[in-house]
CSV table of C-alpha atoms in Angstrom, one decimal:
chain,number,residue,atom,x,y,z
A,214,MET,CA,73.6,74.8,168.1
A,215,LYS,CA,73.8,71.4,166.5
A,216,THR,CA,70.8,72.0,164.3
A,217,TYR,CA,72.4,75.3,163.1
A,218,MET,CA,75.8,73.7,162.3
A,219,ILE,CA,74.2,70.7,160.5
A,220,ALA,CA,72.1,73.1,158.4
A,221,VAL,CA,75.2,75.0,157.4
A,222,MET,CA,77.0,71.9,156.3
A,223,LEU,CA,74.1,70.5,154.4
A,224,LEU,CA,73.4,73.8,152.7
A,225,SER,CA,76.9,74.8,151.8
A,226,PRO,CA,77.1,73.4,148.3
A,227,MET,CA,73.7,74.9,147.5
A,228,LEU,CA,74.8,78.3,148.9
A,229,LEU,CA,77.8,78.5,146.7
A,230,SER,CA,75.8,77.9,143.6
A,231,ILE,CA,73.1,80.4,144.6
A,232,THR,CA,75.6,83.2,145.5
A,233,ALA,CA,77.5,82.7,142.2
A,234,ALA,CA,74.6,84.4,140.5
A,235,TRP,CA,74.7,87.4,142.8
A,236,GLY,CA,78.4,88.2,143.0
A,237,GLN,CA,80.5,88.2,146.1
A,238,THR,CA,80.7,85.0,148.2
A,239,THR,CA,83.4,86.3,150.6
A,240,ALA,CA,83.8,89.4,152.7
A,241,PRO,CA,84.5,92.5,150.6
A,242,THR,CA,87.8,94.2,151.2
A,243,MET,CA,87.4,97.4,153.2
A,244,SER,CA,89.1,100.4,151.6
A,245,GLY,CA,89.8,101.9,155.0
A,246,ALA,CA,91.6,98.7,156.0
A,247,GLY,CA,94.2,99.2,153.3
A,248,ALA,CA,92.8,98.1,149.9
A,249,GLY,CA,91.0,99.9,147.2
A,250,ALA,CA,88.2,97.6,146.1
A,251,THR,CA,85.6,99.0,143.8
A,252,ARG,CA,82.2,99.3,145.2
A,253,PRO,CA,79.4,97.3,143.6
A,254,SER,CA,76.8,99.4,141.7
A,255,GLY,CA,73.8,97.0,142.2
A,256,PRO,CA,72.4,94.9,144.9
A,257,VAL,CA,75.2,92.4,145.5
A,258,GLY,CA,74.6,89.8,148.2
A,259,VAL,CA,75.9,86.7,149.9
A,260,THR,CA,73.6,83.8,150.7
A,261,LEU,CA,73.8,82.6,154.2
A,262,PRO,CA,71.7,80.4,156.4
A,263,ASP,CA,69.6,82.5,158.7
A,264,GLU,CA,68.9,81.6,162.3
A,265,ASN,CA,66.5,78.9,161.2
A,266,GLY,CA,69.0,77.4,158.7
A,267,ILE,CA,67.1,78.8,155.7
A,268,PRO,CA,69.3,80.3,152.9
A,269,ARG,CA,68.6,84.0,152.6
A,270,LEU,CA,70.4,86.7,150.6
A,271,TYR,CA,72.2,89.1,152.8
A,272,PRO,CA,73.4,92.4,151.4
A,273,THR,CA,77.1,93.0,150.9
A,274,ASN,CA,76.8,96.3,149.2
A,275,PRO,CA,77.8,99.3,151.4
A,276,VAL,CA,75.4,101.6,153.1
A,277,THR,CA,74.0,104.4,151.1
A,278,ILE,CA,74.6,107.2,153.6
A,279,ILE,CA,77.7,109.2,152.8
A,280,THR,CA,80.0,110.1,155.8
A,281,VAL,CA,83.3,111.7,156.3
A,282,LYS,CA,86.4,109.5,156.8
A,283,ALA,CA,87.7,109.2,160.3
A,284,GLY,CA,90.2,107.5,162.6
A,285,ILE,CA,93.5,105.7,161.9
A,286,LEU,CA,91.9,103.7,159.1
A,287,ASN,CA,90.3,106.7,157.4
A,288,LEU,CA,87.0,104.8,157.5
A,289,CYS,CA,83.7,106.0,156.1
A,290,ALA,CA,80.3,104.3,156.6
A,291,GLN,CA,80.5,102.9,153.0
A,292,ASP,CA,83.5,100.8,154.0
A,293,ILE,CA,81.4,98.7,156.3
A,294,PRO,CA,79.5,95.8,154.7
A,295,ARG,CA,75.8,95.8,155.4
A,296,TYR,CA,75.8,92.1,156.4
A,297,THR,CA,77.7,92.9,159.6
A,298,GLN,CA,74.9,95.2,160.7
A,299,THR,CA,71.6,94.1,159.2
A,300,GLY,CA,69.6,91.1,158.1
A,301,PRO,CA,68.8,89.8,154.6
A,302,PHE,CA,67.0,91.5,151.8
A,303,PRO,CA,63.3,91.2,152.3
A,304,SER,CA,61.8,88.1,150.6
A,305,THR,CA,59.5,88.7,147.6
A,306,ARG,CA,57.6,85.5,148.1
A,307,PRO,CA,53.9,86.0,149.0
A,308,GLY,CA,53.2,85.7,152.7
A,309,THR,CA,56.8,86.0,153.8
A,310,ARG,CA,58.1,88.4,156.4
A,311,ALA,CA,59.3,91.7,154.8
A,312,GLY,CA,61.0,93.2,157.9
A,313,VAL,CA,64.7,93.3,158.5
A,314,ILE,CA,66.0,90.5,160.8
A,315,PRO,CA,69.4,90.6,162.6
A,316,PRO,CA,72.7,89.8,160.9
A,317,VAL,CA,74.5,86.5,161.1
A,318,PRO,CA,78.2,85.5,160.7
A,319,HIS,CA,79.3,85.7,157.0
A,320,ASN,CA,81.5,82.6,157.4
A,321,PRO,CA,80.3,80.0,159.9
A,322,LYS,CA,83.7,78.4,159.8
A,323,LEU,CA,85.3,81.4,161.4
A,324,PRO,CA,85.1,82.6,165.0
A,325,THR,CA,82.8,85.6,165.6
A,326,ILE,CA,83.0,88.8,167.5
A,327,TRP,CA,79.5,89.7,168.6
A,328,THR,CA,78.6,93.2,169.8
A,329,ILE,CA,75.4,93.6,171.8
A,330,GLY,CA,73.8,96.6,173.5
A,331,ASP,CA,71.5,99.5,172.7
A,332,SER,CA,71.3,102.3,170.1
A,333,THR,CA,74.7,103.7,171.1
A,334,VAL,CA,76.1,100.5,169.6
A,335,ARG,CA,73.7,100.1,166.7
A,336,THR,CA,71.2,102.8,165.7
A,337,GLY,CA,68.0,102.5,163.9
A,338,SER,CA,66.3,99.4,162.6
A,339,THR,CA,69.3,98.3,160.5
A,340,GLY,CA,72.3,100.1,162.0
A,341,THR,CA,73.3,101.3,158.5
A,342,GLY,CA,72.5,105.0,158.9
A,343,ASP,CA,69.4,104.8,156.7
A,344,GLY,CA,66.7,105.0,159.4
A,345,MET,CA,68.4,107.4,161.9
A,346,VAL,CA,70.3,109.8,159.6
A,347,GLY,CA,73.4,111.2,161.2
A,348,GLN,CA,73.4,108.8,164.1
A,349,TRP,CA,75.9,105.9,164.4
A,350,GLY,CA,76.7,103.4,167.1
A,351,TRP,CA,80.3,102.3,167.6
A,352,GLY,CA,79.5,98.7,166.5
A,353,ALA,CA,79.4,99.9,162.9
A,354,PRO,CA,83.0,101.3,162.5
A,355,LEU,CA,84.4,98.6,164.9
A,356,VAL,CA,84.1,96.1,162.0
A,357,GLY,CA,86.8,97.9,160.1
A,358,TYR,CA,89.5,97.1,162.6
A,359,PHE,CA,89.3,93.4,162.0
A,360,ASP,CA,90.4,91.1,159.2
A,361,PRO,CA,87.2,89.6,157.6
A,362,THR,CA,89.2,86.6,156.4
A,363,LYS,CA,90.0,85.7,160.0
A,364,VAL,CA,86.9,86.6,162.0
A,365,ASN,CA,83.2,87.5,161.6
A,366,VAL,CA,82.1,90.7,163.3
A,367,VAL,CA,78.3,90.8,163.9
A,368,ASN,CA,76.5,93.8,165.5
A,369,ARG,CA,73.4,92.5,167.2
A,370,ALA,CA,72.7,95.6,169.3
A,371,VAL,CA,69.1,96.9,169.3
A,372,GLY,CA,68.0,100.4,170.0
A,373,GLY,CA,65.9,101.1,173.1
A,374,THR,CA,66.9,98.0,175.0
A,375,THR,CA,68.1,97.5,178.5
A,376,SER,CA,70.2,94.6,179.8
A,377,GLY,CA,66.9,93.0,180.9
A,378,SER,CA,64.8,93.5,177.7
A,379,PHE,CA,67.8,92.4,175.5
A,380,TYR,CA,68.5,89.3,177.6
A,381,LEU,CA,64.8,88.1,177.6
A,382,ALA,CA,64.3,88.6,173.9
A,383,MET,CA,67.3,89.3,171.6
A,384,TRP,CA,69.9,87.3,173.6
A,385,LYS,CA,67.6,84.3,173.8
A,386,ALA,CA,67.3,84.4,170.0
A,387,MET,CA,71.0,84.5,169.4
A,388,VAL,CA,72.7,82.5,172.2
A,389,ASN,CA,72.5,79.2,170.2
A,390,LEU,CA,74.5,80.8,167.4
A,391,ILE,CA,77.5,81.4,169.7
A,392,LYS,CA,80.2,78.8,169.4
A,393,PRO,CA,83.6,78.1,171.1
A,394,GLY,CA,86.2,80.7,170.4
A,395,ASP,CA,83.7,83.5,169.9
A,396,VAL,CA,83.9,86.8,171.8
A,397,VAL,CA,80.8,88.7,173.1
A,398,ILE,CA,81.3,92.4,173.7
A,399,MET,CA,78.3,93.9,175.6
A,400,GLN,CA,77.4,97.5,176.5
A,401,PHE,CA,74.2,98.4,178.4
A,402,GLY,CA,73.1,101.2,180.6
A,403,THR,CA,71.9,104.0,178.3
A,404,ASN,CA,68.3,103.0,178.9
A,405,GLY,CA,66.6,101.8,182.1
A,406,GLY,CA,63.3,100.7,183.5
A,407,GLY,CA,61.0,98.0,182.4
A,408,VAL,CA,62.3,94.6,183.4
A,409,GLU,CA,65.6,96.1,184.6
A,410,ALA,CA,65.9,97.3,188.1
A,411,PRO,CA,68.9,99.4,189.4
A,412,GLY,CA,72.0,97.9,190.9
A,413,ILE,CA,73.7,94.5,190.7
A,414,GLY,CA,71.9,92.5,193.5
A,415,ASP,CA,70.0,89.2,193.2
A,416,VAL,CA,66.7,90.8,194.4
A,417,SER,CA,63.7,91.1,192.1
A,418,THR,CA,60.9,93.6,192.2
A,419,THR,CA,57.3,93.4,190.9
A,420,ARG,CA,55.9,96.3,189.0
A,421,PRO,CA,52.6,97.1,187.2
A,422,GLY,CA,52.6,96.2,183.5
A,423,ARG,CA,51.9,98.7,180.7
A,424,ASN,CA,48.7,100.5,181.0
A,425,GLY,CA,48.1,98.8,184.3
A,426,GLN,CA,47.8,95.4,182.7
A,427,GLY,CA,49.2,92.7,184.9
A,428,THR,CA,52.6,92.8,186.5
A,429,ILE,CA,56.2,92.4,185.5
A,430,THR,CA,59.2,91.1,187.5
A,431,ALA,CA,62.3,93.1,187.2
A,432,ARG,CA,65.8,91.8,188.0
A,433,SER,CA,68.8,94.1,188.5
A,434,TYR,CA,71.1,95.4,185.8
A,435,GLY,CA,73.9,93.2,187.2
A,436,TRP,CA,71.7,90.1,187.4
A,437,TYR,CA,71.1,90.2,183.6
A,438,ILE,CA,74.7,91.0,182.8
A,439,ARG,CA,75.7,88.0,184.9
A,440,GLN,CA,73.3,85.8,183.0
A,441,ILE,CA,74.8,86.9,179.7
A,442,ILE,CA,78.3,86.3,180.9
A,443,THR,CA,77.4,82.8,182.3
A,444,GLU,CA,75.6,81.7,179.1
A,445,ALA,CA,78.3,83.0,176.8
A,446,ARG,CA,80.9,81.1,178.7
A,447,ALA,CA,78.7,78.0,178.6
A,448,LYS,CA,79.0,78.2,174.8
A,449,GLY,CA,82.8,78.4,175.0
A,450,ALA,CA,82.8,82.2,174.2
A,451,THR,CA,84.7,85.0,176.0
A,452,PRO,CA,82.5,87.8,177.4
A,453,VAL,CA,83.8,91.4,177.6
A,454,VAL,CA,81.8,94.0,179.6
A,455,CYS,CA,81.8,97.7,178.6
A,456,SER,CA,80.4,100.5,180.6
A,457,LEU,CA,78.1,102.9,178.7
A,458,ILE,CA,79.5,105.7,176.6
A,459,PRO,CA,79.1,109.1,178.2
A,460,ARG,CA,76.5,111.7,177.2
A,461,ASN,CA,77.4,115.1,175.9
A,462,ALA,CA,76.8,116.7,179.3
A,463,ARG,CA,79.1,118.6,181.7
A,464,GLY,CA,79.1,119.1,185.4
A,465,ALA,CA,79.8,122.4,187.3
A,466,ASP,CA,83.5,121.7,187.0
A,467,GLY,CA,83.3,121.8,183.2
A,468,LYS,CA,84.1,118.1,182.8
A,469,ILE,CA,82.0,115.4,181.1
A,470,ARG,CA,79.7,113.8,183.6
A,471,ARG,CA,80.5,110.2,184.5
A,472,SER,CA,78.1,107.4,185.7
A,473,THR,CA,80.5,106.0,188.2
A,474,THR,CA,78.0,105.4,191.0
A,475,THR,CA,75.3,104.1,188.6
A,476,GLN,CA,75.4,102.3,185.3
A,477,ALA,CA,79.2,102.5,184.7
A,478,GLY,CA,79.8,101.4,188.3
A,479,TRP,CA,77.4,98.5,188.1
A,480,ALA,CA,79.1,97.3,184.9
A,481,ARG,CA,82.5,97.4,186.6
A,482,GLN,CA,81.3,95.7,189.7
A,483,THR,CA,79.5,92.9,187.8
A,484,ALA,CA,82.5,92.3,185.6
A,485,ALA,CA,84.7,92.1,188.7
A,486,GLN,CA,82.3,89.7,190.4
A,487,GLU,CA,82.4,87.4,187.3
A,488,ASN,CA,86.1,87.9,186.6
A,489,ALA,CA,85.2,89.0,183.1
A,490,GLY,CA,87.1,91.4,180.9
A,491,PHE,CA,86.0,95.1,181.5
A,492,ILE,CA,86.4,98.2,179.3
A,493,ASP,CA,85.4,101.4,181.1
A,494,LEU,CA,84.2,103.3,178.0
A,495,ASN,CA,82.4,105.8,180.3
A,496,GLU,CA,85.7,106.9,181.8
A,497,LEU,CA,88.0,106.4,178.9
A,498,VAL,CA,85.8,108.3,176.4
A,499,ALA,CA,85.0,111.1,178.9
A,500,ARG,CA,88.8,111.6,179.4
A,501,LYS,CA,89.1,112.2,175.6
A,502,TYR,CA,86.2,114.7,175.7
A,503,ASP,CA,87.7,116.5,178.6
A,504,ALA,CA,90.9,117.1,176.6
A,505,MET,CA,88.9,118.6,173.7
A,506,ASP,CA,87.2,122.0,173.1
A,507,LYS,CA,83.4,121.9,173.7
A,508,SER,CA,82.8,122.6,170.0
A,509,GLN,CA,84.9,119.6,169.0
A,510,VAL,CA,82.9,117.4,171.4
A,511,ASP,CA,79.6,118.7,170.1
A,512,ALA,CA,80.6,117.7,166.6
A,513,LEU,CA,81.0,114.1,167.8
A,514,PHE,CA,77.3,113.9,168.6
A,515,ALA,CA,74.1,113.7,166.6
A,516,GLY,CA,71.8,114.2,169.5
A,517,SER,CA,73.2,113.0,172.8
A,518,PRO,CA,73.7,110.2,173.7
A,519,HIS,CA,73.9,109.2,170.0
A,520,THR,CA,77.1,109.9,168.2
A,521,SER,CA,77.9,111.1,164.6
A,522,TRP,CA,80.0,108.9,162.4
A,523,THR,CA,83.2,110.6,163.7
A,524,GLY,CA,82.0,110.1,167.3
A,525,ALA,CA,81.3,106.5,166.7
A,526,VAL,CA,84.8,106.0,165.3
A,527,VAL,CA,86.3,107.6,168.4
A,528,ASN,CA,84.3,105.2,170.6
A,529,ALA,CA,85.2,102.2,168.4
A,530,GLU,CA,88.9,103.0,168.7
A,531,THR,CA,88.4,103.4,172.5
A,532,VAL,CA,86.9,99.9,172.5
A,533,ILE,CA,90.0,98.6,170.6
A,534,SER,CA,92.3,100.3,173.1
A,535,GLY,CA,90.4,98.7,175.9
A,536,LEU,CA,90.6,95.2,174.3
A,537,LYS,CA,94.3,95.6,173.9
A,538,ALA,CA,94.6,96.4,177.6
A,539,LEU,CA,93.0,93.2,178.6
A,540,ASN,CA,95.3,90.3,179.7
A,541,PRO,CA,95.0,88.5,177.4
A,542,ASP,CA,93.4,90.4,174.6
A,543,PRO,CA,90.8,87.9,173.3
A,544,VAL,CA,90.8,89.3,169.7
A,545,ALA,CA,94.5,90.1,169.3
A,546,GLN,CA,95.0,87.7,166.4
A,547,TYR,CA,92.2,89.3,164.2
A,548,TYR,CA,93.2,92.9,163.9
A,549,VAL,CA,94.2,94.6,160.7
A,550,PRO,CA,97.8,95.7,160.8
A,551,GLN,CA,97.0,99.4,161.3
A,552,VAL,CA,95.6,98.6,164.8
A,553,SER,CA,99.2,98.5,166.0
A,554,GLU,CA,99.0,102.4,166.0
A,555,ILE,CA,96.3,102.2,168.8
A,556,ALA,CA,97.9,102.1,172.3
A,557,PRO,CA,96.3,100.0,175.0
A,558,ALA,CA,94.0,101.9,177.3
A,559,PRO,CA,95.7,103.3,180.4
A,560,GLU,CA,95.1,101.8,183.8
A,561,ILE,CA,92.3,103.5,185.7
A,562,ASN,CA,92.7,104.0,189.5
A,563,TYR,CA,89.3,104.0,191.1
A,564,ASP,CA,88.4,105.5,194.5
A,565,THR,CA,86.1,102.6,195.3
A,566,PRO,CA,86.7,98.8,195.0
A,567,ALA,CA,85.1,97.1,192.0
A,568,THR,CA,83.5,94.5,194.4
A,569,GLU,CA,81.6,97.2,196.3
A,570,PRO,CA,78.1,95.8,196.9
A,571,ALA,CA,75.1,97.6,195.3
A,572,LYS,CA,73.2,99.8,197.7
């Protein structure tokens, strides 16, 4: 953490001079958030220190995929700056890595809202709609509900991950970027297996490795979530646990199937154990689907469990309503004015206590 902040301070004068040649040095105004800024026609970027303190050019130009406008902000995908979802432009220097790396805060002086999870939070390799056409995670439109002059929003979710695989790799790579005043919103449960075992207990299991090579030790879903909560708090950040979004699947009663006794239940129980904020996306979103015609729900998906842009906006606004229902809401001071139109999520009465031990 100290190394990162020192690098930021030392590089700041250099960064301003470098970015002057490329255009924007501050967060672009989002048209859906109330302004009508013209979109840049070329590759406009902002130079930021990456995770190693090296100045890199991050793209600020919008995504290239055209979507409909949706939600109270009338957002489309082009309103969301790329630097909130993806890493810098590939370097042209010989021998340097060409792959996309994760995004970083656009202004290190501001607090950051981090979103972490799987592909239902950020799809594809970049989360900008280019790789997985038609699929969007809710971490993309969520950016539009916050004032970029007050807070960074950084979507570090990675498709295909579980709480375990994310914790052991992606979380370890980002935890030192987290600083006091930040908020970490996490949603896992769509995927399973590997180094993640079911439940919330402290037990561990040993399994054969891939192709029978060696063994792996798997901790429970809840164990990894507890680790993320504990380590986020150690950095002075506020953790918020979300249950997984529901799939487009209905039970015999015609209602959307919940994961109350599995992943959604584990998320609720773990958040209760740790006295962390909890947003039950599984239940809250399912209630919205239950009130809609099946054809309307189908239009919110681009291959279950992945949502379309409109579906991602529905989920993002559900996250906002869940945040507003927390006491206190850890991000209340960062919303754009239109968020006042979103009511806090209703209280949910559960049949089982949140502290029920995992079986």
